[in-house]
PDB file of C-alpha atoms and ligand atoms in Angstrom:
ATOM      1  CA  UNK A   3      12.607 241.335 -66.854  1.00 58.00           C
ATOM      2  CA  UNK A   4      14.666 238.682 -68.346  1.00 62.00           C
ATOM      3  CA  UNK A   5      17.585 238.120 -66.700  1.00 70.00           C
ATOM      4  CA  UNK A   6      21.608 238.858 -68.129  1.00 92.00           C
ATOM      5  CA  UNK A   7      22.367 235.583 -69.491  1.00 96.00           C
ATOM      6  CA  UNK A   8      24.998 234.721 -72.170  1.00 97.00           C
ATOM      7  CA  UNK A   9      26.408 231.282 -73.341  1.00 98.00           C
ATOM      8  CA  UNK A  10      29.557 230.087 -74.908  1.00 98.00           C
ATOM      9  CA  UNK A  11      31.308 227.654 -76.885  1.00 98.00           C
ATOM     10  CA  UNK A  12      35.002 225.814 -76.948  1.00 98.00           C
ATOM     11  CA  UNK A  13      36.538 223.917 -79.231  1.00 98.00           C
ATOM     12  CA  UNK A  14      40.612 222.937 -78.700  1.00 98.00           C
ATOM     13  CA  UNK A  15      42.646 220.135 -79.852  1.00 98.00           C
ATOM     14  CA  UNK A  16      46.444 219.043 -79.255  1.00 98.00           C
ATOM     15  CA  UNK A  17      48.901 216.657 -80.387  1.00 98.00           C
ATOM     16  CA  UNK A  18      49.680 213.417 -78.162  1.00 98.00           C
ATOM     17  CA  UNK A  19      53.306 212.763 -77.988  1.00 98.00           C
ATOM     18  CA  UNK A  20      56.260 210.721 -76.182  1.00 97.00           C
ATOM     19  CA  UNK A  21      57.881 213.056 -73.473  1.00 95.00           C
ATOM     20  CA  UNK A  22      55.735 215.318 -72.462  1.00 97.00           C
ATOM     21  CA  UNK A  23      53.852 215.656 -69.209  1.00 97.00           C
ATOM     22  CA  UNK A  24      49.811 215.043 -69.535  1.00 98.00           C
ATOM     23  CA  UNK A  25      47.540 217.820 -68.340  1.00 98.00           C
ATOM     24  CA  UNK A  26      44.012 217.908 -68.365  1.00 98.00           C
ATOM     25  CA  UNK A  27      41.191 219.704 -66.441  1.00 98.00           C
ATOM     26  CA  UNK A  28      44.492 221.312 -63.971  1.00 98.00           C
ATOM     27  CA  UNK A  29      45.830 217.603 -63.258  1.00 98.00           C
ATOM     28  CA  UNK A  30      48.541 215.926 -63.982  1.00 97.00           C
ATOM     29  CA  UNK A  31      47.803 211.987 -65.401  1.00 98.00           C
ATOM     30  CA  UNK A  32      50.003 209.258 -65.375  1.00 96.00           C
ATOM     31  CA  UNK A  33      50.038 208.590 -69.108  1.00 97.00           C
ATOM     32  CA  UNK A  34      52.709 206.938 -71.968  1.00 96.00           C
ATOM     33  CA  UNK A  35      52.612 210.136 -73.698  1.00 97.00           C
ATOM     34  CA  UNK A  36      51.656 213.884 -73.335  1.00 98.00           C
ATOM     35  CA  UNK A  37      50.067 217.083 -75.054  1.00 98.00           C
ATOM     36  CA  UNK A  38      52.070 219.301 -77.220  1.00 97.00           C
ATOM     37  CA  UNK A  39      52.134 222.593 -77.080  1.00 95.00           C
ATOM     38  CA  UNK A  40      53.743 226.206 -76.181  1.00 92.00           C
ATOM     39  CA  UNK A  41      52.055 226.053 -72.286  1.00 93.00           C
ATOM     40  CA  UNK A  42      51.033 222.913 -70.396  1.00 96.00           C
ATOM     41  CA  UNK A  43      48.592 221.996 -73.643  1.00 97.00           C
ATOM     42  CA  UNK A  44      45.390 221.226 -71.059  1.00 98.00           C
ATOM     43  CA  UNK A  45      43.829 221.081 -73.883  1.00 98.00           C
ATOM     44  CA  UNK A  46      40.088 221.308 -71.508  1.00 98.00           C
ATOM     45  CA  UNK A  47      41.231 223.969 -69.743  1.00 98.00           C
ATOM     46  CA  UNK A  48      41.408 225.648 -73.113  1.00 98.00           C
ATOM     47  CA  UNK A  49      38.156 224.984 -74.733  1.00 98.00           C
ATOM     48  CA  UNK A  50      36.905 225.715 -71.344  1.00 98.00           C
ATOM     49  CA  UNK A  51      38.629 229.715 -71.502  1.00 98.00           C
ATOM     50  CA  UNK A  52      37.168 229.575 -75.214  1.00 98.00           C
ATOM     51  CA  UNK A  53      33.479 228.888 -74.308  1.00 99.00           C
ATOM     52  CA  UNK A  54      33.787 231.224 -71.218  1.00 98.00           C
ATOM     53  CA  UNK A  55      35.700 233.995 -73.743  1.00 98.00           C
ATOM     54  CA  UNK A  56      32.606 233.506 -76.078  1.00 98.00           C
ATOM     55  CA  UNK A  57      29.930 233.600 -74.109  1.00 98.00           C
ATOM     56  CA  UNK A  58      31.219 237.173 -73.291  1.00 98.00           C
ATOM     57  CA  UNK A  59      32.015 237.982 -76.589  1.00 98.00           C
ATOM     58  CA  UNK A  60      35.856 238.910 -75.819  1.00 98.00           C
ATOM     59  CA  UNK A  61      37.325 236.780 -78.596  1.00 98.00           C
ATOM     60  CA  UNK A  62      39.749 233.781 -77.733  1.00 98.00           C
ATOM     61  CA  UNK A  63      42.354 232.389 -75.583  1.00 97.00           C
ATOM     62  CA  UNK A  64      44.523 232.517 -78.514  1.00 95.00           C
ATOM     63  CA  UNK A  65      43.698 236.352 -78.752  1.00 97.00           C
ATOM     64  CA  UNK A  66      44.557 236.920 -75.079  1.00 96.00           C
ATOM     65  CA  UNK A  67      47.625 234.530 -74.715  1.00 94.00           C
ATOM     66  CA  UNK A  68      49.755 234.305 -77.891  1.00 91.00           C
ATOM     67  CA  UNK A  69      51.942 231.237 -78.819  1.00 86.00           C
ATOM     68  CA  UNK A  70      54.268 233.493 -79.740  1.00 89.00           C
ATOM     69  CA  UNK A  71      54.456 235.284 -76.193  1.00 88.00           C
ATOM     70  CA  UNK A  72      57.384 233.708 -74.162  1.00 90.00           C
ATOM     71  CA  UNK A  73      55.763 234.838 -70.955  1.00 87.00           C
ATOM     72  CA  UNK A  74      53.429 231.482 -71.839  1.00 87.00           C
ATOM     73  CA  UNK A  75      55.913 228.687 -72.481  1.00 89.00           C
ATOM     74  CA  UNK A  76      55.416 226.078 -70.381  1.00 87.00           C
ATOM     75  CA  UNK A  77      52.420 228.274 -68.384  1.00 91.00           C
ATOM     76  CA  UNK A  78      49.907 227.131 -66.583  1.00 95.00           C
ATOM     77  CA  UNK A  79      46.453 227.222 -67.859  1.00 97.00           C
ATOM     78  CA  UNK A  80      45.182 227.198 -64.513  1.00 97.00           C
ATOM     79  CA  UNK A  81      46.671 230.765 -64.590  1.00 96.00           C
ATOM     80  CA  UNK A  82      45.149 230.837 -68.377  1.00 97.00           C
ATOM     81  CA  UNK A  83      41.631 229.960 -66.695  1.00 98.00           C
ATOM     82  CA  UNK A  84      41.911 232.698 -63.654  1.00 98.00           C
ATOM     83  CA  UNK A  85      42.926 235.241 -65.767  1.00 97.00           C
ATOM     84  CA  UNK A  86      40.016 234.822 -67.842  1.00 98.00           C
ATOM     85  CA  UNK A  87      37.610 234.398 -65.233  1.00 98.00           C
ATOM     86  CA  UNK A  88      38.760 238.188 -63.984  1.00 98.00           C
ATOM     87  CA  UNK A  89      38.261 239.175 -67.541  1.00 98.00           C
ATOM     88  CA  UNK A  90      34.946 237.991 -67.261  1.00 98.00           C
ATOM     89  CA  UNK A  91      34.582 239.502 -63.484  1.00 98.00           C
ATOM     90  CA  UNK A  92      35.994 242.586 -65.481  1.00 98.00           C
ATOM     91  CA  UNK A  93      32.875 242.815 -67.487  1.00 97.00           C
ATOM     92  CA  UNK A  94      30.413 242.538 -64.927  1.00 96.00           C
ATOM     93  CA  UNK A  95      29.932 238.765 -65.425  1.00 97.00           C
ATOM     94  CA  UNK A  96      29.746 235.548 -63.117  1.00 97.00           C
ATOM     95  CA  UNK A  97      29.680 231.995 -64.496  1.00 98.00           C
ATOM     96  CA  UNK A  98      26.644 229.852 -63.963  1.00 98.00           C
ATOM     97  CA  UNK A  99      27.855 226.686 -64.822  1.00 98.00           C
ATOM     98  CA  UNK A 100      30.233 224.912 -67.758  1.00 98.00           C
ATOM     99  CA  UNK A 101      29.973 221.547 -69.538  1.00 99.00           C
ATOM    100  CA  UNK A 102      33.334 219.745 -70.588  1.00 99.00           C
ATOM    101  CA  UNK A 103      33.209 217.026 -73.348  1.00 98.00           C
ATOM    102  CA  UNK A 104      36.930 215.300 -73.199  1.00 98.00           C
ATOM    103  CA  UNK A 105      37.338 213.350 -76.424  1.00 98.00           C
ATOM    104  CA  UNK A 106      40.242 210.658 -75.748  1.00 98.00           C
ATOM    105  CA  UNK A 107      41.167 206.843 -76.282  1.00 97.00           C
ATOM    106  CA  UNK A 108      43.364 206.831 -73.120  1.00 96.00           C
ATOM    107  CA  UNK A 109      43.936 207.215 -69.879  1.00 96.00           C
ATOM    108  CA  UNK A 110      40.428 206.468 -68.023  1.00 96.00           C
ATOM    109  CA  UNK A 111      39.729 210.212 -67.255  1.00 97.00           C
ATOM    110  CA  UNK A 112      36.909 209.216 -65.348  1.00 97.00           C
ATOM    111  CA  UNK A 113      38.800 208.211 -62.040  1.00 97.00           C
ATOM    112  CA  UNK A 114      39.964 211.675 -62.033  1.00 98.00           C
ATOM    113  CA  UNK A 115      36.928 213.346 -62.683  1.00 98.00           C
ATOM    114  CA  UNK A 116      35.659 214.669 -59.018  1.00 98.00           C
ATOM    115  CA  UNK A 117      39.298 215.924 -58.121  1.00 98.00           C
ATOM    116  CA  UNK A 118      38.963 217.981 -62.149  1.00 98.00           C
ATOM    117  CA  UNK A 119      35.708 219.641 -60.369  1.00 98.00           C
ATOM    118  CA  UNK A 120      37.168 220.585 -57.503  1.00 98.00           C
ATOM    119  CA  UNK A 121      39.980 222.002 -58.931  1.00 98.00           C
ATOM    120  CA  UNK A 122      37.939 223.907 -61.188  1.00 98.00           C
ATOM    121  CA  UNK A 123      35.281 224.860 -59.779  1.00 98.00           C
ATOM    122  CA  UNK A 124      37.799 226.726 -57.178  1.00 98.00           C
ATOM    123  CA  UNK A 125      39.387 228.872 -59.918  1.00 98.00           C
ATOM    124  CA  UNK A 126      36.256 230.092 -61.456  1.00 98.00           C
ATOM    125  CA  UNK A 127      34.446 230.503 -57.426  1.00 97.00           C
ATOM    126  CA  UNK A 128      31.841 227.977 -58.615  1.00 98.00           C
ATOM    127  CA  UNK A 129      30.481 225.052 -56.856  1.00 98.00           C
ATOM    128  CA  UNK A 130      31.690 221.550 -58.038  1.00 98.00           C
ATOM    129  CA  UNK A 131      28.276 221.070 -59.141  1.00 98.00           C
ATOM    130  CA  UNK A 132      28.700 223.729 -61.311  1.00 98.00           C
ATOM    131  CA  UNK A 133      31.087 222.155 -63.445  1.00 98.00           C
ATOM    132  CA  UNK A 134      30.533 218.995 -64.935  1.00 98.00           C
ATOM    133  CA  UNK A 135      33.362 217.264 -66.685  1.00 98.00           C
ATOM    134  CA  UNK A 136      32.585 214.134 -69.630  1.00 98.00           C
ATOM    135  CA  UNK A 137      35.096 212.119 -71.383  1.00 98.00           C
ATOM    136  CA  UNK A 138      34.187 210.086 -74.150  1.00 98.00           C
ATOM    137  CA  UNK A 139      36.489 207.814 -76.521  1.00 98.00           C
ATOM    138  CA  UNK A 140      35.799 208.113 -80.704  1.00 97.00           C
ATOM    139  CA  UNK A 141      35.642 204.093 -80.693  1.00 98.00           C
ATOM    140  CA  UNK A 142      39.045 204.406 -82.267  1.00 98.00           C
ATOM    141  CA  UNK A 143      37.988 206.407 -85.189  1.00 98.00           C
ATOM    142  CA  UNK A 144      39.852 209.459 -86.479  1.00 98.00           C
ATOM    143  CA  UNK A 145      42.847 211.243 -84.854  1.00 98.00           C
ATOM    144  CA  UNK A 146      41.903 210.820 -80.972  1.00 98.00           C
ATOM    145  CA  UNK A 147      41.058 207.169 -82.036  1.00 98.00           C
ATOM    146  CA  UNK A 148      44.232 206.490 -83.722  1.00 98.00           C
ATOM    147  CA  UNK A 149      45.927 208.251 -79.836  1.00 98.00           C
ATOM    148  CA  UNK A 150      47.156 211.014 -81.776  1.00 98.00           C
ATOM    149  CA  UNK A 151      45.760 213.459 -80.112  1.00 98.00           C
ATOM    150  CA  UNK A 152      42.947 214.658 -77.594  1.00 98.00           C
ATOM    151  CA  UNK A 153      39.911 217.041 -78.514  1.00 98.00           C
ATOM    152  CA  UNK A 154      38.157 219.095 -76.078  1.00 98.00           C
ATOM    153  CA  UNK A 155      34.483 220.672 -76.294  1.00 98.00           C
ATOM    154  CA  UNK A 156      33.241 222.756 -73.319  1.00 99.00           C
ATOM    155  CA  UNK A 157      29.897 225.288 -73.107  1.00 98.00           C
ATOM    156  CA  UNK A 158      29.783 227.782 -70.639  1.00 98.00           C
ATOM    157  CA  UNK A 159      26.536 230.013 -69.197  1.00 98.00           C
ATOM    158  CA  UNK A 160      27.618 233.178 -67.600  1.00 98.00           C
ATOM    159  CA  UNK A 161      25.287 235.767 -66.005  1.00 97.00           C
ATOM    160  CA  UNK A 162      25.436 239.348 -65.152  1.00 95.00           C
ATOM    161  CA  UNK A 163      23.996 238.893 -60.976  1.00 89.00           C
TER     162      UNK A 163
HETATM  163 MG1   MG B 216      45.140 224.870 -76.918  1.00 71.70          MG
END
């Protein structure tokens, strides 16, 4: 019998600008500038929910948390991340593992990386080695080159145990 398994995919970008706090992966990084947006902007943490969301076919973050809704300003997406995670649970699925791709000129994100897979490995009851977190610059090409904003690409496999 082959066994329940489904994958996903997540795509998310936001703007970099002066005065905001910088979130990514559920941490807060020292940085010049910050992610725009109606919650925190962790812009992984949302093409994360999007490639968990899609492996189980139940649309997207957007779908589930509206811009529009003021019950998300300023939110979270830790919160975001759990929530979908039960949604998942919800449907009779557990995640195997996810695979973050974090497209940005600055800060070094690879300092932080091991404390990112800790924290999220917790909210979605995975082992750290279950979530594996990349960062790559664009060699200052196109819109994360230039610092104007960061891009995020995750893949997630979930299972039915
Ligand atoms: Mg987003």
């Amino acid at each position: 019998m082959i066994p329940h398994f489904r994958t996903g995919t997540g795509f998310d970008v936001h703007r970099l600008v002066p005065g905001r706090e910088l979130w990514l992966c559920g941490l807060k990084l020292p940085h010049t500038h910050g992610l725009l947006g109606h919650s925190d902007a962790d812009v992984a943490i949302h093409s994360l929910c999007d490639a968990l969301l899609g492996a189980a076919a139940l649309r997207d973050i957007g779908y589930h948390f509206p811009d529009t809704d003021p019950a998300y300003s300023g939110a979270d997406s830790k919160i975001l991340l759990a929530r979908v995670v039960e949604l998942l649970a919800d449907k009779g699925y557990a995640i195997g593992n996810v695979d973050i791709t974090i497209m940005a000129e600055a800060p070094k994100i690879n300092p932080h990386i091991p404390a990112m897979q800790q924290l999220l490995a917790a909210i979605m009851k995975i082992t750290p080695d279950a979530v594996s977190i990349k960062a790559t610059t664009t060699e200052t090409l196109g819109f994360t080159g230039r610092r104007e904003g960061i891009a995020s690409l995750a893949s997630a496999l979930i299972y039915k145990p």
